[in-house]
CSV table of C-alpha atoms and ligand atoms in Angstrom, one decimal:
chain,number,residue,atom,x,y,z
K,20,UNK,CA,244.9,6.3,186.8
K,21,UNK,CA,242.0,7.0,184.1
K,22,UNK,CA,241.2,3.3,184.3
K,23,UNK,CA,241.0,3.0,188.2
K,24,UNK,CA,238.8,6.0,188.4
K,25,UNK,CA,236.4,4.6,185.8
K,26,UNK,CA,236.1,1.5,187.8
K,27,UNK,CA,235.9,3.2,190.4
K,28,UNK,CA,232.7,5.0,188.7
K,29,UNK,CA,231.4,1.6,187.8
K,30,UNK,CA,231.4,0.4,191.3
K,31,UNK,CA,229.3,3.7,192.8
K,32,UNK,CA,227.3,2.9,189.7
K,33,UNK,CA,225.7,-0.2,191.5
K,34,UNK,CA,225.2,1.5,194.9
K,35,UNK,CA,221.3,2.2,195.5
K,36,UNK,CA,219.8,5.3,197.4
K,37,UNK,CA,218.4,3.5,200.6
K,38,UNK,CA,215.4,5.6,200.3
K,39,UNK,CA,214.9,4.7,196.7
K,40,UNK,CA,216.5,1.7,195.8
K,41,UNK,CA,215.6,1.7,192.1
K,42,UNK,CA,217.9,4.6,191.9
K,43,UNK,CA,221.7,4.7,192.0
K,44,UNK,CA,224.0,7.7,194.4
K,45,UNK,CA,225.0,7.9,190.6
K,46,UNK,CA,221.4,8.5,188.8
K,47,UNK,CA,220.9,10.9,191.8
K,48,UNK,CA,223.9,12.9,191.2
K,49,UNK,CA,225.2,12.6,194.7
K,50,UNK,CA,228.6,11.2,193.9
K,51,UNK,CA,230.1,14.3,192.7
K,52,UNK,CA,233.7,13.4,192.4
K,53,UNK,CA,236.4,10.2,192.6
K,54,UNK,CA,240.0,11.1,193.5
K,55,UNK,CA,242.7,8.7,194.1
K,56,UNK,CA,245.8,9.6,196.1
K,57,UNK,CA,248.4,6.9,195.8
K,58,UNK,CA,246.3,3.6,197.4
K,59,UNK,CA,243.9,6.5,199.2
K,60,UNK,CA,240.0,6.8,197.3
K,61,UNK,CA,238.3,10.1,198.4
K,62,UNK,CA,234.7,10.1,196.8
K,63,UNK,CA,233.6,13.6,197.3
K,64,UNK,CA,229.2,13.4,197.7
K,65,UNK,CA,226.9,15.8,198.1
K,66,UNK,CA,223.3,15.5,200.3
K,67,UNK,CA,220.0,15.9,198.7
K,68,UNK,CA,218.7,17.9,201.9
K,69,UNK,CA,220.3,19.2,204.8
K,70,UNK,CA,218.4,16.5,206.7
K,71,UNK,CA,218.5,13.5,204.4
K,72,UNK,CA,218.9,10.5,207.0
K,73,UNK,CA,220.2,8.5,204.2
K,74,UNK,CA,223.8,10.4,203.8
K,75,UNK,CA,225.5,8.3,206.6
K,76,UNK,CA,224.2,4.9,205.0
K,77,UNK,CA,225.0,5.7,201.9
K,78,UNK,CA,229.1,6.9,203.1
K,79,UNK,CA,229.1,3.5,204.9
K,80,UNK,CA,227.5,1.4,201.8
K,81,UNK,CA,231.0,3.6,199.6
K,82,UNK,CA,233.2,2.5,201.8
K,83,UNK,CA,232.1,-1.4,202.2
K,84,UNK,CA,231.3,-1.9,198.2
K,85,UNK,CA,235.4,-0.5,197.2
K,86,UNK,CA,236.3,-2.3,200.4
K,87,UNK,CA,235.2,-5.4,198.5
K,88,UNK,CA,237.0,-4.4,195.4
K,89,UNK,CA,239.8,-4.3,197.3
K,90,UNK,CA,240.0,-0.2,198.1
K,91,UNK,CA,241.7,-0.4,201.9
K,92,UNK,CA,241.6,3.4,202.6
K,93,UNK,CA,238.5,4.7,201.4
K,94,UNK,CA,237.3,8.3,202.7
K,95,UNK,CA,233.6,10.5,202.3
K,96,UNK,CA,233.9,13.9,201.5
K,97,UNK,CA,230.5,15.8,202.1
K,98,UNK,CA,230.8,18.9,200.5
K,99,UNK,CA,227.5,21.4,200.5
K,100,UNK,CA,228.3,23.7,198.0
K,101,UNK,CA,227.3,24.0,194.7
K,102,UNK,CA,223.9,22.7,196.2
K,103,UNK,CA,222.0,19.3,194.7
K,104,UNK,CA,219.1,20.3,192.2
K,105,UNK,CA,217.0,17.8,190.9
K,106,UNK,CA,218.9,18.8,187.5
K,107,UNK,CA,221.6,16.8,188.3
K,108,UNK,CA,219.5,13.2,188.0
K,109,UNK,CA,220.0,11.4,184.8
K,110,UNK,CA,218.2,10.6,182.0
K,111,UNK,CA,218.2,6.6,183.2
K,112,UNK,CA,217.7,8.0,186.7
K,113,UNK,CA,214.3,9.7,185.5
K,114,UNK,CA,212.4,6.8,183.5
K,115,UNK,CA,214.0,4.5,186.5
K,116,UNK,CA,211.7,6.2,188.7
K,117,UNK,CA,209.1,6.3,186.8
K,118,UNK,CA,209.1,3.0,185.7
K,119,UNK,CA,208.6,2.1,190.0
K,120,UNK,CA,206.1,4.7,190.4
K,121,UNK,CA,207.1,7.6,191.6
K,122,UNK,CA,206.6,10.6,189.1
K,123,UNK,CA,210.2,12.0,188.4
K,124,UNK,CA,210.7,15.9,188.3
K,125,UNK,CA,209.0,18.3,186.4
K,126,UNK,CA,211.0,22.0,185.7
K,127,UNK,CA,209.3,23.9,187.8
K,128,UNK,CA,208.8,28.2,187.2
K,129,UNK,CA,207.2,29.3,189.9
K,130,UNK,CA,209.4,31.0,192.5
K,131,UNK,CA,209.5,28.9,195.9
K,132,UNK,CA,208.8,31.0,198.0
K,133,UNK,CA,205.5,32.7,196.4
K,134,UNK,CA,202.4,31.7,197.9
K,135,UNK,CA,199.0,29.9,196.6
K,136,UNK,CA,201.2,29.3,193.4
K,137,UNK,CA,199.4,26.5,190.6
K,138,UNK,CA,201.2,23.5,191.5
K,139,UNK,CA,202.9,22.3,188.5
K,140,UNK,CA,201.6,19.5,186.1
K,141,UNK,CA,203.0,16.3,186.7
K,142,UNK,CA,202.4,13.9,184.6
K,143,UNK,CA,200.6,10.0,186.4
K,144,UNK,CA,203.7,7.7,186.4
K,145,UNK,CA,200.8,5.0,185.5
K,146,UNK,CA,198.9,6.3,182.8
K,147,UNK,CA,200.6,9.6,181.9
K,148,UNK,CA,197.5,11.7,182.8
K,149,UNK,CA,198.1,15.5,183.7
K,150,UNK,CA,195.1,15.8,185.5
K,151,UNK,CA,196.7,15.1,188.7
K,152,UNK,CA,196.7,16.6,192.3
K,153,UNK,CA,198.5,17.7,194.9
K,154,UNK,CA,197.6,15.8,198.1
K,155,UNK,CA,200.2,17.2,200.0
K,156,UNK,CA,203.6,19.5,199.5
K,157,UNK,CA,205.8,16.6,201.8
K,158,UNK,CA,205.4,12.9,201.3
K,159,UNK,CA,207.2,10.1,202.7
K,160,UNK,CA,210.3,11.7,202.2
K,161,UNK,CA,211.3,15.5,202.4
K,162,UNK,CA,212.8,14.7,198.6
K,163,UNK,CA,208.9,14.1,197.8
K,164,UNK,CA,205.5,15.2,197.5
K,165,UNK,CA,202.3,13.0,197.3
K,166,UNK,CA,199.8,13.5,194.5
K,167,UNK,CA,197.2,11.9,193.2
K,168,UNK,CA,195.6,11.3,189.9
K,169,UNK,CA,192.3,12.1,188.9
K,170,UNK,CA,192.1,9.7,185.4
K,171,UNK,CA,193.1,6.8,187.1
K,172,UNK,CA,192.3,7.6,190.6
K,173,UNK,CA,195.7,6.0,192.5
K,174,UNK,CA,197.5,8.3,194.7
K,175,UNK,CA,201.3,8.6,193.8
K,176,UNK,CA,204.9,10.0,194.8
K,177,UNK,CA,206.2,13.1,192.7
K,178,UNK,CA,210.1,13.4,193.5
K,179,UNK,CA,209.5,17.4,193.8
K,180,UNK,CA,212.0,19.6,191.7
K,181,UNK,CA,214.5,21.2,193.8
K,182,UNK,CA,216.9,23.8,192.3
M,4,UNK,CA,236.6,31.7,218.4
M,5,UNK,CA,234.2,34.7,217.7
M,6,UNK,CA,233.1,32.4,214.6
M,7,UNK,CA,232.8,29.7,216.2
M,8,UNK,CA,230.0,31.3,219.1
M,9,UNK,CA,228.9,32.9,215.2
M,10,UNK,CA,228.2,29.3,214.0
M,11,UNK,CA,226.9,27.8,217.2
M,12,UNK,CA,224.2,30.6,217.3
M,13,UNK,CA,222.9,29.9,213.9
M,14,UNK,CA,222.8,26.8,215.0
M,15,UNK,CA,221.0,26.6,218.1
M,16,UNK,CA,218.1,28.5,216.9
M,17,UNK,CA,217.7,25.6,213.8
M,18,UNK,CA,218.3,23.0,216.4
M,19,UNK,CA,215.6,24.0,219.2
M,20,UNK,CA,213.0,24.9,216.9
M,21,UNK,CA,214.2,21.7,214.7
M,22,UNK,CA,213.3,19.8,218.3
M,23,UNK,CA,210.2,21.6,218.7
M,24,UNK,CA,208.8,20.9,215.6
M,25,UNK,CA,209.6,16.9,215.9
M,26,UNK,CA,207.4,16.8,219.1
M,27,UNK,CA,204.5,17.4,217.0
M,28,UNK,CA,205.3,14.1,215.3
M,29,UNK,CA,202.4,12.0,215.3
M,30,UNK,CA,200.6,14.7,217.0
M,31,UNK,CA,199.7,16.8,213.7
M,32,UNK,CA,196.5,17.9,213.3
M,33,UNK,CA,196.1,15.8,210.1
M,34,UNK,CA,198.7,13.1,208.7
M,35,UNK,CA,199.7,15.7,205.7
M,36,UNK,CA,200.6,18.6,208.2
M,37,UNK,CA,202.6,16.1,210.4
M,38,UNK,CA,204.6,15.1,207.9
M,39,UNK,CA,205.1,18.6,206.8
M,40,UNK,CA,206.2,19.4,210.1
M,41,UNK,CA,208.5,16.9,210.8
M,42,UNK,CA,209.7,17.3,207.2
M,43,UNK,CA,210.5,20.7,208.5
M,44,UNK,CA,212.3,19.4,211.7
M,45,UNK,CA,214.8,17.2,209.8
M,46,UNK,CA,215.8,20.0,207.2
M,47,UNK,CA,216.0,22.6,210.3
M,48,UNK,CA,217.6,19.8,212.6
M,49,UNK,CA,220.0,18.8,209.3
M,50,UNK,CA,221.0,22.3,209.1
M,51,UNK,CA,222.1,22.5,212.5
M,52,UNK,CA,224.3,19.1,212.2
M,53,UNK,CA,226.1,20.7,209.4
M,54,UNK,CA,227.0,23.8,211.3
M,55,UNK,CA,227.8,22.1,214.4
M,56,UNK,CA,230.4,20.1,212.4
M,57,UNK,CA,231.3,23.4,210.9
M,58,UNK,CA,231.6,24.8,214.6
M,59,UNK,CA,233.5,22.1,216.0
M,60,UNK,CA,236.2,22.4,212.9
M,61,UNK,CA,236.7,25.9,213.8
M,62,UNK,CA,237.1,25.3,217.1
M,63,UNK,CA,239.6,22.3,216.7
M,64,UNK,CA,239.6,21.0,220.0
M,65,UNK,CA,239.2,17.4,218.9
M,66,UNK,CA,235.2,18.0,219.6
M,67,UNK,CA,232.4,16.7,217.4
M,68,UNK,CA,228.7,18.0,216.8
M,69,UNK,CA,227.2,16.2,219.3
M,70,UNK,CA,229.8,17.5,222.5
M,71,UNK,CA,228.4,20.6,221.1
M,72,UNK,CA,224.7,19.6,220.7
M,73,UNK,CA,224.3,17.4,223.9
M,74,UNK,CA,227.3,18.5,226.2
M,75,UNK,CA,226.4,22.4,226.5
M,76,UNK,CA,224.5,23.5,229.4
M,77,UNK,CA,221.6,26.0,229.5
M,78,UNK,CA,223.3,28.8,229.5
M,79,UNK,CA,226.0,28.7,226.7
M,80,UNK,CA,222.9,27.6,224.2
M,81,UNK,CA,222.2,31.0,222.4
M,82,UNK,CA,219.3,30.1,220.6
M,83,UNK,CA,216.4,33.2,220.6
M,84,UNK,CA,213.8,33.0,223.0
M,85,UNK,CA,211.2,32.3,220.0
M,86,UNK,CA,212.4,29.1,219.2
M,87,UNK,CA,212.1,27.5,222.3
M,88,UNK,CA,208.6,28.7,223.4
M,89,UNK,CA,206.3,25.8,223.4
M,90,UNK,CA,204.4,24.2,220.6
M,91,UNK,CA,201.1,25.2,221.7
M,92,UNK,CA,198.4,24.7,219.5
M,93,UNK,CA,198.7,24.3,215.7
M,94,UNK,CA,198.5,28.1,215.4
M,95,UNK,CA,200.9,29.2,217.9
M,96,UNK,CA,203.4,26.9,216.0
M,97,UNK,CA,202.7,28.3,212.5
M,98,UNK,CA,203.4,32.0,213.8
M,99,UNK,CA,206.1,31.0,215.8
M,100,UNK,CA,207.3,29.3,212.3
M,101,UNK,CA,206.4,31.9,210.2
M,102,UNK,CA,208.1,34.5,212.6
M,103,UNK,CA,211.6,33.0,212.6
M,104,UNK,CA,211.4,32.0,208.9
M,105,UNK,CA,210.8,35.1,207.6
M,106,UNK,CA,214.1,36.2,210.3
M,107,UNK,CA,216.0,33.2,208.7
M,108,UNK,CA,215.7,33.5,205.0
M,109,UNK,CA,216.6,37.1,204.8
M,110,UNK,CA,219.4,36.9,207.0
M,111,UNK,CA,220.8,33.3,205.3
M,112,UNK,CA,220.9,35.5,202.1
M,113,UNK,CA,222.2,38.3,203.4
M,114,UNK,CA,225.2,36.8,205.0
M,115,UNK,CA,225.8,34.3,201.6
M,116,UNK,CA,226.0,37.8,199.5
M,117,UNK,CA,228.4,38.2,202.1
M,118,UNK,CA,230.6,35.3,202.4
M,119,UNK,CA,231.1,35.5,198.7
M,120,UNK,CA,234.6,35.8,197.9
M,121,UNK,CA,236.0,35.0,200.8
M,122,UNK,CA,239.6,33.6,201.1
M,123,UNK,CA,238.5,31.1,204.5
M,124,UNK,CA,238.7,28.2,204.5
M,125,UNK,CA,235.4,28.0,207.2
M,126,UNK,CA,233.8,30.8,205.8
M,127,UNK,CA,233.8,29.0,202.0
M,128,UNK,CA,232.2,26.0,204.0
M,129,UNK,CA,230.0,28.2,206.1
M,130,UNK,CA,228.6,29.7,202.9
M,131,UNK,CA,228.2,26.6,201.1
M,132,UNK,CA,225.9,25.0,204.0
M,133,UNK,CA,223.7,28.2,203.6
M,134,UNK,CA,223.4,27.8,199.7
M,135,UNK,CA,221.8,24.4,200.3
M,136,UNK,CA,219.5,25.6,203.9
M,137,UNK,CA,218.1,28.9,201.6
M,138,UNK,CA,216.3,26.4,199.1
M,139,UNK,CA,214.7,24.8,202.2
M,140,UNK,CA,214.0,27.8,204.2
M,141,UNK,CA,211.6,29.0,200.8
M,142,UNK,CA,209.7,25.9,201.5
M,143,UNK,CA,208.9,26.7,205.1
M,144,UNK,CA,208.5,30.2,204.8
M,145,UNK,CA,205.8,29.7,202.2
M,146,UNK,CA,204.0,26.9,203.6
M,147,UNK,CA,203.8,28.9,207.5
M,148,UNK,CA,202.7,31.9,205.2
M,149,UNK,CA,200.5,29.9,203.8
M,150,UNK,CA,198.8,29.1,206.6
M,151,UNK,CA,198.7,32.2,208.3
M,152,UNK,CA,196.5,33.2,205.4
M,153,UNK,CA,193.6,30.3,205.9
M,154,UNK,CA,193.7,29.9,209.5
M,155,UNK,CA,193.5,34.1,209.8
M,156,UNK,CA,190.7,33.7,207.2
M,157,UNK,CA,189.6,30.6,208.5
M,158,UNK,CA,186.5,29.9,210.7
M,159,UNK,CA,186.3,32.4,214.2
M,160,UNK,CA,187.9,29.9,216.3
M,161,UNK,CA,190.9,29.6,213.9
M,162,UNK,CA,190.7,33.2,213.6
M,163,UNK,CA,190.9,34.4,217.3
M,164,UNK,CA,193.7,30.9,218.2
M,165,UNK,CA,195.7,33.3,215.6
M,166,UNK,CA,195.0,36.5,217.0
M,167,UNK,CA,196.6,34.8,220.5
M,168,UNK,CA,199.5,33.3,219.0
M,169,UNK,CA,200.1,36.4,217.5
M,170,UNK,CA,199.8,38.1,221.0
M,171,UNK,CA,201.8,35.5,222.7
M,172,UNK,CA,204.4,35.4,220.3
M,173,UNK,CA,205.3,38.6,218.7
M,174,UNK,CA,207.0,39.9,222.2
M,175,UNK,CA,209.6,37.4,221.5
M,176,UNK,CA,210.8,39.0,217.9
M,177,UNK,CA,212.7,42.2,219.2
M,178,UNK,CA,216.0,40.2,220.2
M,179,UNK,CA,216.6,38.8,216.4
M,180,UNK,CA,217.2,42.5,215.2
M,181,UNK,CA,219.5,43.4,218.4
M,182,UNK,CA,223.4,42.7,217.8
M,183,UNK,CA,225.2,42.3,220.5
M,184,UNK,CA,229.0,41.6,220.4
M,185,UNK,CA,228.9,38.4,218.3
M,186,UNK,CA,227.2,40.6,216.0
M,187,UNK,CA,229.3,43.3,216.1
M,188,UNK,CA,232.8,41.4,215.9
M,189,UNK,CA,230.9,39.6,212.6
M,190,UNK,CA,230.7,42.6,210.9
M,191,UNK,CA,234.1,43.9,212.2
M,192,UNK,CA,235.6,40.8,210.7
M,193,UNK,CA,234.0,41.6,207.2
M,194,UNK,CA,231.4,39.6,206.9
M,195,UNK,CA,228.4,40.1,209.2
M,196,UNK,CA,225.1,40.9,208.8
M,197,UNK,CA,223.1,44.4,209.2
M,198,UNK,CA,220.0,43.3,211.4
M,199,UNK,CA,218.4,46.3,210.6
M,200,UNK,CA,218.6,46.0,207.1
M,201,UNK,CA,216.7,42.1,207.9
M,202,UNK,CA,214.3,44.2,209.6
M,203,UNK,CA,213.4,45.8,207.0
M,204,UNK,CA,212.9,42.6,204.8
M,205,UNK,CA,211.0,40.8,208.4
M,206,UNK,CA,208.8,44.3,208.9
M,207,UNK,CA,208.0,44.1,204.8
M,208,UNK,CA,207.1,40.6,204.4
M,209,UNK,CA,205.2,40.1,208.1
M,210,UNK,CA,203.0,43.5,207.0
M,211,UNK,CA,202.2,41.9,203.6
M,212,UNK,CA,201.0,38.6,205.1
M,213,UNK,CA,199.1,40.2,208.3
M,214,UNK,CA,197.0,42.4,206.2
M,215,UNK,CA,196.0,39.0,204.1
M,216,UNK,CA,195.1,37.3,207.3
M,217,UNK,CA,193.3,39.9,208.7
M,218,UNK,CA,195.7,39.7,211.5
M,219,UNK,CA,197.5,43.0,213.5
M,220,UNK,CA,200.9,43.6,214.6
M,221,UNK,CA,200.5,44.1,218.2
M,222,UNK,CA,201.8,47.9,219.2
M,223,UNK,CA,203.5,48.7,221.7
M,224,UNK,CA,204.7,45.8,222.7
M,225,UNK,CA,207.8,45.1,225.5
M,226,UNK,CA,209.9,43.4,223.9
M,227,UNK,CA,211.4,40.0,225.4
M,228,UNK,CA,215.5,39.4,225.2
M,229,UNK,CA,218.0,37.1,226.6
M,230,UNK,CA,218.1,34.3,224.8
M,231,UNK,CA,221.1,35.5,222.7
M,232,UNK,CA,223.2,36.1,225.8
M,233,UNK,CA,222.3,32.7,227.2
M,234,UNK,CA,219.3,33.7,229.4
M,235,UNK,CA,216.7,31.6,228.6
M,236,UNK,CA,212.6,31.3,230.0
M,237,UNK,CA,212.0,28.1,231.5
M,238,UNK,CA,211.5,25.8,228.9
M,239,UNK,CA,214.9,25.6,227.4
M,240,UNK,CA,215.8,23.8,230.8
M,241,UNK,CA,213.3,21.0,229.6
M,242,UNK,CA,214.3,20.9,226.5
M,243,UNK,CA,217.8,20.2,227.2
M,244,UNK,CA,216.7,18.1,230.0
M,245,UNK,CA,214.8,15.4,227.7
M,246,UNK,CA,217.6,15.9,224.2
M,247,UNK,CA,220.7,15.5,226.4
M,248,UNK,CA,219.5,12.5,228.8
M,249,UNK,CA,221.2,9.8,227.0
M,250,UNK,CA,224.5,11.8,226.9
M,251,UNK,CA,224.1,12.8,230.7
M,252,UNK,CA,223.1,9.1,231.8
M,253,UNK,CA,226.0,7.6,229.8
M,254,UNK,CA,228.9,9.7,228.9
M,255,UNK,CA,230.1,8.8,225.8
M,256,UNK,CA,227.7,6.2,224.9
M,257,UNK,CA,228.1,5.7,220.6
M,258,UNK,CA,225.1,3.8,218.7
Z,6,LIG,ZN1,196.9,8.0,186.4
């Protein structure tokens, strides 16, 4: 049973987020849970944002990868609760992203909802400069913000912390 | 089925204003604030597809969220008057925003202190889906907040479009703190939210940001209800009219 759930884990582990396919549904955190019933697979995931357009691509590209392992009755859980944070991407999942350019998460104090807050210091993905800017709070995805840095001058992504 | 109208309310008001705020896309006054405000549609719009899912569970009639999104007529959507009221200019859409965010996020948090420890099945799920929408309702209550702020202190045009929204808008807040049965069987049930307690939170945080923006609180004001009870102004009509066209035209039709 162990066994089939680790391969199991190793399959998800080559499934990419659609958005950003550098990163796996497993570097993201999404995949939350494997259970096997008998021949049945039930992989329990989680969305980034109540919105994300990529959570129906990403249960169909589940249930076509294990169908190709052989996994017949596979089934997508969504479950909202406990909510995705940003603290929930891994270590590989971090330099991953910032190895394709987009800066990954920085711990972030300020309360959210408080207003004219310091944006925090995010690190270039380039050339590791701090001096950076915020261009804007959304990006090309709601997961991201768009910065720029002031050393190097090239406008980047910033995957925005979300906990 | 008291939950389930419960649900469907909560969700109509993120699903018109959700709709509203995606008609500004490509439309934004600059690419950044376009973004932001479509990036606020799809969290408000995502919201609502949870709940409708939640909705049709508890209502288990073999329904999904889009019978309930795009096979309800006019009437049975109970959305607030608020959300439905034209964009207007980039103004009237950040008080009409900040307005019904600073409604939402005390009221989300409210009812989640509430829904703690509940034996239910829904109500465990309900609560879960307003864990995750609480983290994105900050977001879009400080970045209309922050914009009430510049445009109020902006230039005199910006100024005076705010003063208008204001004046157009603020008639439209009195039904959010009015319970009606819905409301009332809610908090009968053990779990339902006292809107005059929100009012408190709305009145506090809507006083701290108008006297920033040099901005008023209209007095006096008649107040504007029906939306709640399924009496809508005209523009819901056209709403519906242009979201439910492909269901209307071909029943059924999957893509
Ligand atoms: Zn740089």
């Amino acid at each position: 049973m162990q066994e089939k759930i680790s391969q199991i884990w190793s399959i998800l582990e080559n499934i990419t987020d659609p958005e950003i396919p550098v990163l796996t549904i497993v570097d993201m955190g999404i995949v939350r849970d494997v259970k096997i019933h008998n021949d049945d697979v039930e992989i329990i995931i989680t969305p980034t944002y109540s919105g994300c357009p990529a959570m129906s691509v990403i249960a169909t590209s589940i249930k076509m990868e294990l169908h190709s392992f052989g996994w017949k009755n596979v089934s997508v859980t969504q479950i909202y609760s406990p909510a995705w944070t940003t603290d929930w991407m891994t270590e590989s999942g971090r330099k991953k992203l910032k190895d394709y350019g987009i800066a990954p998460p920085v711990i972030e104090k300020r309360i959210q909802h408080l207003m004219f807050e310091k944006p925090p210091e995010v690190p270039c993905p380039r050339c590791d400069s701090v001096n950076t800017e915020l261009i804007s709070e959304f990006g090309s995805t709601p997961c991201k913000a768009l910065m720029r840095c002031k050393d190097c001058l090239e406008p980047f992504d910033y995957f925005k912390c979300h906990r | 089925m008291n939950l389930y109208h419960y649900i469907v309310r909560l969700a109509d008001n993120s699903h018109i204003l959700g709709h509203r705020l995606a008609e500004w896309c490509g439309h934004g006054p600059f690419l950044e604030q376009d973004m932001a405000m479509t990036n606020i549609a799809l969290d408000l719009i995502g919201q609502a597809r949870s709940l409708y899912n939640l909705a049709a569970e508890v209502q288990n009639e073999g329904k999904t969220e889009d019978d309930i999104a795009f096979l309800r007529y006019e009437y049975e959507y109970q959305n607030f008057l608020l959300v439905e009221q034209p964009n207007g200019d980039f103004a009237n859409t950040i008080v009409r925003q900040y307005f019904f965010s600073a409604y939402q996020l005390p009221y989300y948090k409210t009812l989640y202190e509430n829904l703690q420890n509940k034996n239910d099945h829904h109500l465990t799920e309900l609560r879960g889906i307003l864990e995750k929408a609480i983290k994105e309702i900050n977001y879009h209550l400080r970045w209309s907040g922050e914009w009430m702020i510049r445009l109020g202190n902006g230039t005199e045009e910006s100024h005076q479009r705010m003063v208008n929204a204001v004046q157009n808008l603020y008639k439209y807040t009195g039904e959010l703190f009015i319970a009606d049965e819905t409301d009332d069987t809610s908090l009968q049930s053990g779990f339902g939210v006292l809107l005059p307690e929100v009012k408190k939170d709305f009145d506090k945080s809507l006083f701290y940001i108008m006297e920033r923006s040099g901005l008023t609180i209209p007095e006096n004001e008649t107040m504007q209800t029906g939306g709640k009870q399924g009496v809508h102004s005209e523009y819901l009509g056209y709403i519906l009219a242009e979201m439910q066209y492909m269901q209307r035209a071909y029943p059924n039709s999957k893509w």
